[in-house]
Amino acid sequence: MLYIKCPYCGLRAQKEFSYGGDATVKRPNINEEVSSEDWDNFVYMRKSPRGKHIELWQHIAGCRQWIKVQRDTATHEIFQTAKVTEEIR
Amino acid sequence: MSQPFRLNKEGLINRNKKLSFTFNGKKLFGYEGDTIASALIANGIHLVGRSFKYHRPRGFFGAGVEEPNAKLQVEFNGHSEPNVNATEMELVEGLSATSQNCWPSVNFDIGAINNFLKMFFPAGFYYKTFMWPKSFWYKIYEPFIRKAAGLGVASIEKDKERYEHKFEYCDLLVTGSGPSGLASAYAAAKNGAKVILAEDKPRFGGTLLTDDVSIDNLSGKDWAEKIITELKSMPNVTVKNRSQVFGYYDHNMLVMFERVSDHLEKKSKFTPRQRLWYIRAKETILSTGSIERPIVFGNNDTPGIFLSAAAKEYMKVYGVLVGKKPLIFTNNDSAYETALEFKKNNVEPIILDTREEHSSELIDEAKSKGIDIRFSHGVIVANGYKKVKSAKIGKLNKDKNSFEKIETVDCDCICVSGFWTPSVHLASQSGNKLKYEEKIDAFIPDKKKQHETSVGAANGSFTLEESLKHGFENGSNLSAKITETKTEISIPNVNEKKYGAHDKFWCMPLPKNENPKRFVDFQNDVSVSDIEIALREGYRSIEHVKRYTTLGMATDQGRTSNLNGLQLVSNIENKIVPEVGHTTFRPPFTPITIGTIVGREVGMEYMPTRKTPMHEWHEKNNAVFVDAGAWKRPRYYKLGSETLFEASKREAKNVRENVGICDVTTLGKIDIKGPDAAEFLNRVYTNAWMKLPVGKARYGLMLREDGIVMDDGTTTRISENHYHMTTTTAQAANVLSHLEYYLQIVWPELNVNVVSTTEQWAGAAIAGPKSRDMLSKLYPDLDVSNEALPFMGYKEAEFFGVPSRIFRISFSGELAYEINVKSDHGMFMWEKMMEVGKDFGNQPYGTEALSTLRIEMGHVAGPELDGRTIPSDVSLNGLVSKKKDFIGKNSLGREAFNVESRQKIVGLIPIDRKSSIPEGSHIVQDQNAKLPNPKLGHVSSSCWSVENNNPFSLAIMKDGKNMIGKKFFAVSPLKNKSIEVEVISSHYVDPEGKRVRS
């Protein structure tokens, strides 16, 4: 079970969180024209990297905040966690 | 009642407390502190089981977790448990043990015929034999193999015991209380660290209990006791015996299995049987020690053959002799300690040492005590079927591949030692890539992936001095990093015997024309020739050899067989062991009970039960409940001997004719506040929300970004910046997360807050033509006329002195209202409604009637919004705004979503107006067409229309409304039904929606 550092609550067990997918995907702006390709990329296309991956998790059984987690998909090592408003590099 | 193999004084057992038990029906006794194994050996019993494949007689081989053979069916404290390791299970009064995998008895086992047919059962036998003909698999082969497989019998009784889970956090977890573990725990504890020390055996000390050593002038055992006593007195230390750390998981989470009360004769009702610990450790010390490995020779599985250290443990810990005429067969010095221990107890051993004559501290001591030592010797084959009687021994030539001299010597046990294998299971599980250590012919931990450090024998250091030094240093350094305190500890003086070098020898050659079985893996009956066959047949990867031969795949995880198997493969393949590599170590390290994994999550505690505030009333009034997620909802209220069908028809009919009330507390409720709430709802829902006035509700539809309908429900504007959203019961949690996602990540600029209020409000729907009359009695001071409270209207008013919210919304399609009060007032509201409703023919209705009402109205719910439908599929395209953007809008333009023939919602009635159509039926043109019969759609929801008194269904069907008037077949192979149906509109009752507005 992973040990995830919620930027608001501190280190918590994985069972308090739910997974939310790739955090680097950006939704096209609302009320703006978007090409079919950009839209498809947003809705469907995801990379499945082996290694570092920035992803979203929600602390559903805690503060209910969505957070960013940089995790190694092969080893589960977590390098960094951040608020969604912050950048992970 | 004498015990012929029990020593008079030696051992740590309590001779003052006799325990009686039975083995295969025979009444025996042992002492407190015995294991089943030690008690049986004391009674001279060695034949305890039959092997897995060949049903060969098997006895004890080890004295702990390494035991491959002695797995018994054990009954105690009201349990019957299969595959219990006799070397680990402590003896309790009244226990009854029986042998497994034998019939009719362990002494005379019919299955042993396999042993004489062994040439027909080589590696891969099952893979090769049970392939043809294919049709034989289900009826003949599979039942046969299933019957032959497995060892003990699982109980079919309900487990009445209590099992617990515990979550713990610590600075340092130490796994194993041998010298290095004790030293680590002690040093860390002195630094103020929070320490957990786990020992799988009942007694602490590991090898200190059996080795002839002294530390600071104390015997090993006394030193261990001194340290444990001090550790137990420290508030920052938790010391646990009978506790096996069996799994190393991500982020330094380890899982431990504690046998809390299996050894107790009596215990309190609330003492759990076993406990599972989830331990999150900042650092872990793996002081798991090492396990002796055997040397492979002919018939090396005969009862009476032991690991040499096990023989010593039986003498030193249990005061039991494994035999009175022992042969010690070794390639190293450690077995000399066993020989000396025998000698001390007046038993004359013969030592067969594969090494050439040489000298070391131990050899010299054995010589001086007059022990018969034969260098360059080894056991070729053990004689005796159910017990060792003699051994053919041979003098090895210089190359150790043939014999200079062969003779037979009498013996009643053979104690074998092929050197030591560090227990690297936990290190490997943690992700540590092991490395091969030439010096000890075994793998040891290398580069770590997690916060773990192996010390002592687990790290390949086999001397006490080194083990203690490693332990103290690592315990101190690792904990000092955490506590930032360092207490100086002087490393104690050690007195131990110096060992000479071991011989890299692991398998005895066979003389010409002799071919006894030489077992590598006892538990799975894998012999040298099986591995040879696998390699001959082309298996190269050790992982493949393992799977083909099942080497190391038994419950002992190959603890005594893995390295010998690797040596064999490397010899045949002419590779060195590190090139062959090792197979993967996986948790659990030892078998654990299913009960422990499940813990308290059984029966009612399996998952939380959500009950509405009116639940007790429903119970008292014969409600039959249905699970809706974790919620319990009344499905129908049973009157007399009514069936579900009859009751739901009565309830639904009463709503259409009079009035009914329904508990709708379970609907998801989300409170939405903030100046941008309208803008937010406008983006979340497909329809327009900017102009909804205060005091009005609106039905809304939510999509996922891929255009598929996610949920529907009504949202009411309570005040300028305050909305009350409802969701379906099933989607409540998902919708909340969905809203939070958009507010926190996508549109953080919107000033809106959302919070779940599902549990805060109790809800009741009042539906039916008489609902307004009933409402006016519930709110005598309120104007509830159609003008004052129109369809989709909202009012706040006192309900008999209690604040309440009135929504004029309808799921049933009738004139209807929903009243919400604070949860605490839910029961009050419900009882008042039942009281007032009497005059109007009010009856409560459950979810089954609710479904009937919504289906005949053509209102969609979960079965239609099944994650595949877009708004136009379910006739809700009128709710999709063309003017504004919203979540999922861009996806609605996709080509496949706009094909005319796309499956859409329709209604179905049976031609005979009688046969109900099973949900899930497929719609086909021709019920007799050749398979695969093209499917035109499926039946999503079915009911008995109370309005028209015949069955009616909703279906999602190709070409949708264009099919109206045509006839098809609804076929359910599952129910074995085919019903001719006619397609009609999905709005079967009141298609204009007049009633809700009346």
JSON list of N, CA, C and O in Angstrom, two decimals, chain B residues 624-628 632-637 644 648 651 662-663 666 729 811 844-855:
[
{"chain": "B", "resi": 624, "resn": "VAL", "atom": "N", "xyz": [-39.38, -5.33, 2.78]},
{"chain": "B", "resi": 624, "resn": "VAL", "atom": "CA", "xyz": [-38.32, -6.23, 2.31]},
{"chain": "B", "resi": 624, "resn": "VAL", "atom": "C", "xyz": [-37.29, -5.32, 1.66]},
{"chain": "B", "resi": 624, "resn": "VAL", "atom": "O", "xyz": [-37.61, -4.54, 0.77]},
{"chain": "B", "resi": 625, "resn": "PHE", "atom": "N", "xyz": [-36.05, -5.40, 2.15]},
{"chain": "B", "resi": 625, "resn": "PHE", "atom": "CA", "xyz": [-35.04, -4.41, 1.73]},
{"chain": "B", "resi": 625, "resn": "PHE", "atom": "C", "xyz": [-34.23, -4.88, 0.52]},
{"chain": "B", "resi": 625, "resn": "PHE", "atom": "O", "xyz": [-34.11, -6.06, 0.24]},
{"chain": "B", "resi": 626, "resn": "VAL", "atom": "N", "xyz": [-33.70, -3.89, -0.18]},
{"chain": "B", "resi": 626, "resn": "VAL", "atom": "CA", "xyz": [-32.81, -4.18, -1.30]},
{"chain": "B", "resi": 626, "resn": "VAL", "atom": "C", "xyz": [-31.57, -3.31, -1.10]},
{"chain": "B", "resi": 626, "resn": "VAL", "atom": "O", "xyz": [-31.67, -2.20, -0.56]},
{"chain": "B", "resi": 627, "resn": "ASP", "atom": "N", "xyz": [-30.42, -3.84, -1.48]},
{"chain": "B", "resi": 627, "resn": "ASP", "atom": "CA", "xyz": [-29.19, -3.06, -1.35]},
{"chain": "B", "resi": 627, "resn": "ASP", "atom": "C", "xyz": [-29.06, -2.08, -2.51]},
{"chain": "B", "resi": 627, "resn": "ASP", "atom": "O", "xyz": [-29.17, -2.45, -3.67]},
{"chain": "B", "resi": 628, "resn": "ALA", "atom": "N", "xyz": [-28.83, -0.81, -2.17]},
{"chain": "B", "resi": 628, "resn": "ALA", "atom": "CA", "xyz": [-28.53, 0.19, -3.20]},
{"chain": "B", "resi": 628, "resn": "ALA", "atom": "C", "xyz": [-27.19, 0.77, -2.80]},
{"chain": "B", "resi": 628, "resn": "ALA", "atom": "O", "xyz": [-27.14, 1.69, -1.99]},
{"chain": "B", "resi": 632, "resn": "LYS", "atom": "N", "xyz": [-29.66, 0.51, 2.52]},
{"chain": "B", "resi": 632, "resn": "LYS", "atom": "CA", "xyz": [-30.77, -0.45, 2.54]},
{"chain": "B", "resi": 632, "resn": "LYS", "atom": "C", "xyz": [-32.01, 0.35, 2.17]},
{"chain": "B", "resi": 632, "resn": "LYS", "atom": "O", "xyz": [-32.36, 1.32, 2.85]},
{"chain": "B", "resi": 633, "resn": "ARG", "atom": "N", "xyz": [-32.69, -0.06, 1.11]},
{"chain": "B", "resi": 633, "resn": "ARG", "atom": "CA", "xyz": [-33.93, 0.63, 0.71]},
{"chain": "B", "resi": 633, "resn": "ARG", "atom": "C", "xyz": [-35.07, -0.37, 0.73]},
{"chain": "B", "resi": 633, "resn": "ARG", "atom": "O", "xyz": [-34.91, -1.51, 0.33]},
{"chain": "B", "resi": 634, "resn": "PRO", "atom": "N", "xyz": [-36.26, 0.06, 1.19]},
{"chain": "B", "resi": 634, "resn": "PRO", "atom": "CA", "xyz": [-37.41, -0.84, 1.13]},
{"chain": "B", "resi": 634, "resn": "PRO", "atom": "C", "xyz": [-37.73, -1.14, -0.34]},
{"chain": "B", "resi": 634, "resn": "PRO", "atom": "O", "xyz": [-37.85, -0.23, -1.15]},
{"chain": "B", "resi": 635, "resn": "ARG", "atom": "N", "xyz": [-37.80, -2.43, -0.67]},
{"chain": "B", "resi": 635, "resn": "ARG", "atom": "CA", "xyz": [-38.14, -2.80, -2.04]},
{"chain": "B", "resi": 635, "resn": "ARG", "atom": "C", "xyz": [-39.66, -2.86, -2.18]},
{"chain": "B", "resi": 635, "resn": "ARG", "atom": "O", "xyz": [-40.21, -2.44, -3.18]},
{"chain": "B", "resi": 636, "resn": "TYR", "atom": "N", "xyz": [-40.28, -3.41, -1.16]},
{"chain": "B", "resi": 636, "resn": "TYR", "atom": "CA", "xyz": [-41.74, -3.39, -1.09]},
{"chain": "B", "resi": 636, "resn": "TYR", "atom": "C", "xyz": [-42.14, -3.66, 0.35]},
{"chain": "B", "resi": 636, "resn": "TYR", "atom": "O", "xyz": [-41.33, -4.13, 1.15]},
{"chain": "B", "resi": 637, "resn": "TYR", "atom": "N", "xyz": [-43.37, -3.30, 0.67]},
{"chain": "B", "resi": 637, "resn": "TYR", "atom": "CA", "xyz": [-43.89, -3.56, 2.00]},
{"chain": "B", "resi": 637, "resn": "TYR", "atom": "C", "xyz": [-44.87, -4.71, 1.88]},
{"chain": "B", "resi": 637, "resn": "TYR", "atom": "O", "xyz": [-45.88, -4.60, 1.19]},
{"chain": "B", "resi": 644, "resn": "LEU", "atom": "N", "xyz": [-43.53, -10.39, -4.18]},
{"chain": "B", "resi": 644, "resn": "LEU", "atom": "CA", "xyz": [-42.95, -9.14, -4.66]},
{"chain": "B", "resi": 644, "resn": "LEU", "atom": "C", "xyz": [-43.81, -8.53, -5.77]},
{"chain": "B", "resi": 644, "resn": "LEU", "atom": "O", "xyz": [-44.11, -7.34, -5.78]},
{"chain": "B", "resi": 648, "resn": "SER", "atom": "N", "xyz": [-45.74, -4.97, -5.27]},
{"chain": "B", "resi": 648, "resn": "SER", "atom": "CA", "xyz": [-45.31, -3.80, -6.03]},
{"chain": "B", "resi": 648, "resn": "SER", "atom": "C", "xyz": [-46.43, -3.31, -6.93]},
{"chain": "B", "resi": 648, "resn": "SER", "atom": "O", "xyz": [-46.59, -2.10, -7.16]},
{"chain": "B", "resi": 651, "resn": "GLU", "atom": "N", "xyz": [-48.80, -1.37, -4.67]},
{"chain": "B", "resi": 651, "resn": "GLU", "atom": "CA", "xyz": [-48.24, -0.07, -4.27]},
{"chain": "B", "resi": 651, "resn": "GLU", "atom": "C", "xyz": [-48.27, 0.93, -5.43]},
{"chain": "B", "resi": 651, "resn": "GLU", "atom": "O", "xyz": [-48.64, 2.10, -5.27]},
{"chain": "B", "resi": 662, "resn": "CYS", "atom": "N", "xyz": [-42.79, 7.60, -0.41]},
{"chain": "B", "resi": 662, "resn": "CYS", "atom": "CA", "xyz": [-41.59, 6.80, -0.66]},
{"chain": "B", "resi": 662, "resn": "CYS", "atom": "C", "xyz": [-40.39, 7.46, 0.02]},
{"chain": "B", "resi": 662, "resn": "CYS", "atom": "O", "xyz": [-40.22, 8.68, -0.07]},
{"chain": "B", "resi": 663, "resn": "ASP", "atom": "N", "xyz": [-39.58, 6.67, 0.68]},
{"chain": "B", "resi": 663, "resn": "ASP", "atom": "CA", "xyz": [-38.37, 7.18, 1.34]},
{"chain": "B", "resi": 663, "resn": "ASP", "atom": "C", "xyz": [-37.30, 7.45, 0.27]},
{"chain": "B", "resi": 663, "resn": "ASP", "atom": "O", "xyz": [-36.79, 6.52, -0.35]},
{"chain": "B", "resi": 666, "resn": "THR", "atom": "N", "xyz": [-32.03, 8.39, 0.25]},
{"chain": "B", "resi": 666, "resn": "THR", "atom": "CA", "xyz": [-30.77, 7.89, -0.30]},
{"chain": "B", "resi": 666, "resn": "THR", "atom": "C", "xyz": [-30.28, 8.67, -1.52]},
{"chain": "B", "resi": 666, "resn": "THR", "atom": "O", "xyz": [-29.12, 8.53, -1.90]},
{"chain": "B", "resi": 729, "resn": "THR", "atom": "N", "xyz": [-28.90, 7.79, -6.46]},
{"chain": "B", "resi": 729, "resn": "THR", "atom": "CA", "xyz": [-28.30, 7.15, -5.29]},
{"chain": "B", "resi": 729, "resn": "THR", "atom": "C", "xyz": [-26.93, 6.57, -5.64]},
{"chain": "B", "resi": 729, "resn": "THR", "atom": "O", "xyz": [-25.96, 6.73, -4.90]},
{"chain": "B", "resi": 811, "resn": "PHE", "atom": "N", "xyz": [-40.71, 11.84, -9.94]},
{"chain": "B", "resi": 811, "resn": "PHE", "atom": "CA", "xyz": [-40.02, 10.76, -10.66]},
{"chain": "B", "resi": 811, "resn": "PHE", "atom": "C", "xyz": [-41.05, 9.76, -11.16]},
{"chain": "B", "resi": 811, "resn": "PHE", "atom": "O", "xyz": [-40.86, 9.08, -12.15]},
{"chain": "B", "resi": 844, "resn": "PRO", "atom": "N", "xyz": [-47.30, 3.41, 1.83]},
{"chain": "B", "resi": 844, "resn": "PRO", "atom": "CA", "xyz": [-45.88, 3.56, 1.47]},
{"chain": "B", "resi": 844, "resn": "PRO", "atom": "C", "xyz": [-45.57, 2.69, 0.25]},
{"chain": "B", "resi": 844, "resn": "PRO", "atom": "O", "xyz": [-46.21, 1.67, 0.05]},
{"chain": "B", "resi": 845, "resn": "TYR", "atom": "N", "xyz": [-44.65, 3.13, -0.58]},
{"chain": "B", "resi": 845, "resn": "TYR", "atom": "CA", "xyz": [-44.23, 2.29, -1.70]},
{"chain": "B", "resi": 845, "resn": "TYR", "atom": "C", "xyz": [-42.71, 2.18, -1.76]},
{"chain": "B", "resi": 845, "resn": "TYR", "atom": "O", "xyz": [-41.98, 3.07, -1.36]},
{"chain": "B", "resi": 846, "resn": "GLY", "atom": "N", "xyz": [-42.26, 1.05, -2.25]},
{"chain": "B", "resi": 846, "resn": "GLY", "atom": "CA", "xyz": [-40.82, 0.76, -2.28]},
{"chain": "B", "resi": 846, "resn": "GLY", "atom": "C", "xyz": [-40.21, 0.96, -3.66]},
{"chain": "B", "resi": 846, "resn": "GLY", "atom": "O", "xyz": [-40.86, 1.48, -4.58]},
{"chain": "B", "resi": 847, "resn": "THR", "atom": "N", "xyz": [-38.97, 0.55, -3.80]},
{"chain": "B", "resi": 847, "resn": "THR", "atom": "CA", "xyz": [-38.24, 0.81, -5.05]},
{"chain": "B", "resi": 847, "resn": "THR", "atom": "C", "xyz": [-38.82, 0.05, -6.24]},
{"chain": "B", "resi": 847, "resn": "THR", "atom": "O", "xyz": [-38.69, 0.48, -7.38]},
{"chain": "B", "resi": 848, "resn": "GLU", "atom": "N", "xyz": [-39.45, -1.10, -5.96]},
{"chain": "B", "resi": 848, "resn": "GLU", "atom": "CA", "xyz": [-39.99, -1.89, -7.07]},
{"chain": "B", "resi": 848, "resn": "GLU", "atom": "C", "xyz": [-41.17, -1.14, -7.70]},
{"chain": "B", "resi": 848, "resn": "GLU", "atom": "O", "xyz": [-41.26, -1.04, -8.93]},
{"chain": "B", "resi": 849, "resn": "ALA", "atom": "N", "xyz": [-42.06, -0.61, -6.85]},
{"chain": "B", "resi": 849, "resn": "ALA", "atom": "CA", "xyz": [-43.18, 0.18, -7.37]},
{"chain": "B", "resi": 849, "resn": "ALA", "atom": "C", "xyz": [-42.65, 1.45, -8.03]},
{"chain": "B", "resi": 849, "resn": "ALA", "atom": "O", "xyz": [-43.13, 1.87, -9.09]},
{"chain": "B", "resi": 850, "resn": "LEU", "atom": "N", "xyz": [-41.63, 2.04, -7.41]},
{"chain": "B", "resi": 850, "resn": "LEU", "atom": "CA", "xyz": [-41.02, 3.25, -7.97]},
{"chain": "B", "resi": 850, "resn": "LEU", "atom": "C", "xyz": [-40.52, 2.98, -9.39]},
{"chain": "B", "resi": 850, "resn": "LEU", "atom": "O", "xyz": [-40.72, 3.79, -10.31]},
{"chain": "B", "resi": 851, "resn": "SER", "atom": "N", "xyz": [-39.90, 1.83, -9.58]},
{"chain": "B", "resi": 851, "resn": "SER", "atom": "CA", "xyz": [-39.42, 1.46, -10.91]},
{"chain": "B", "resi": 851, "resn": "SER", "atom": "C", "xyz": [-40.58, 1.32, -11.89]},
{"chain": "B", "resi": 851, "resn": "SER", "atom": "O", "xyz": [-40.52, 1.81, -13.01]},
{"chain": "B", "resi": 852, "resn": "THR", "atom": "N", "xyz": [-41.60, 0.62, -11.46]},
{"chain": "B", "resi": 852, "resn": "THR", "atom": "CA", "xyz": [-42.77, 0.45, -12.32]},
{"chain": "B", "resi": 852, "resn": "THR", "atom": "C", "xyz": [-43.30, 1.80, -12.79]},
{"chain": "B", "resi": 852, "resn": "THR", "atom": "O", "xyz": [-43.54, 2.01, -13.98]},
{"chain": "B", "resi": 853, "resn": "LEU", "atom": "N", "xyz": [-43.41, 2.73, -11.84]},
{"chain": "B", "resi": 853, "resn": "LEU", "atom": "CA", "xyz": [-43.98, 4.04, -12.15]},
{"chain": "B", "resi": 853, "resn": "LEU", "atom": "C", "xyz": [-43.11, 4.80, -13.15]},
{"chain": "B", "resi": 853, "resn": "LEU", "atom": "O", "xyz": [-43.61, 5.39, -14.11]},
{"chain": "B", "resi": 854, "resn": "ARG", "atom": "N", "xyz": [-41.79, 4.72, -12.95]},
{"chain": "B", "resi": 854, "resn": "ARG", "atom": "CA", "xyz": [-40.93, 5.49, -13.85]},
{"chain": "B", "resi": 854, "resn": "ARG", "atom": "C", "xyz": [-40.79, 4.82, -15.21]},
{"chain": "B", "resi": 854, "resn": "ARG", "atom": "O", "xyz": [-40.68, 5.47, -16.23]},
{"chain": "B", "resi": 855, "resn": "ILE", "atom": "N", "xyz": [-40.85, 3.47, -15.22]},
{"chain": "B", "resi": 855, "resn": "ILE", "atom": "CA", "xyz": [-40.69, 2.76, -16.50]},
{"chain": "B", "resi": 855, "resn": "ILE", "atom": "C", "xyz": [-41.89, 3.05, -17.40]},
{"chain": "B", "resi": 855, "resn": "ILE", "atom": "O", "xyz": [-41.73, 3.42, -18.57]}
]
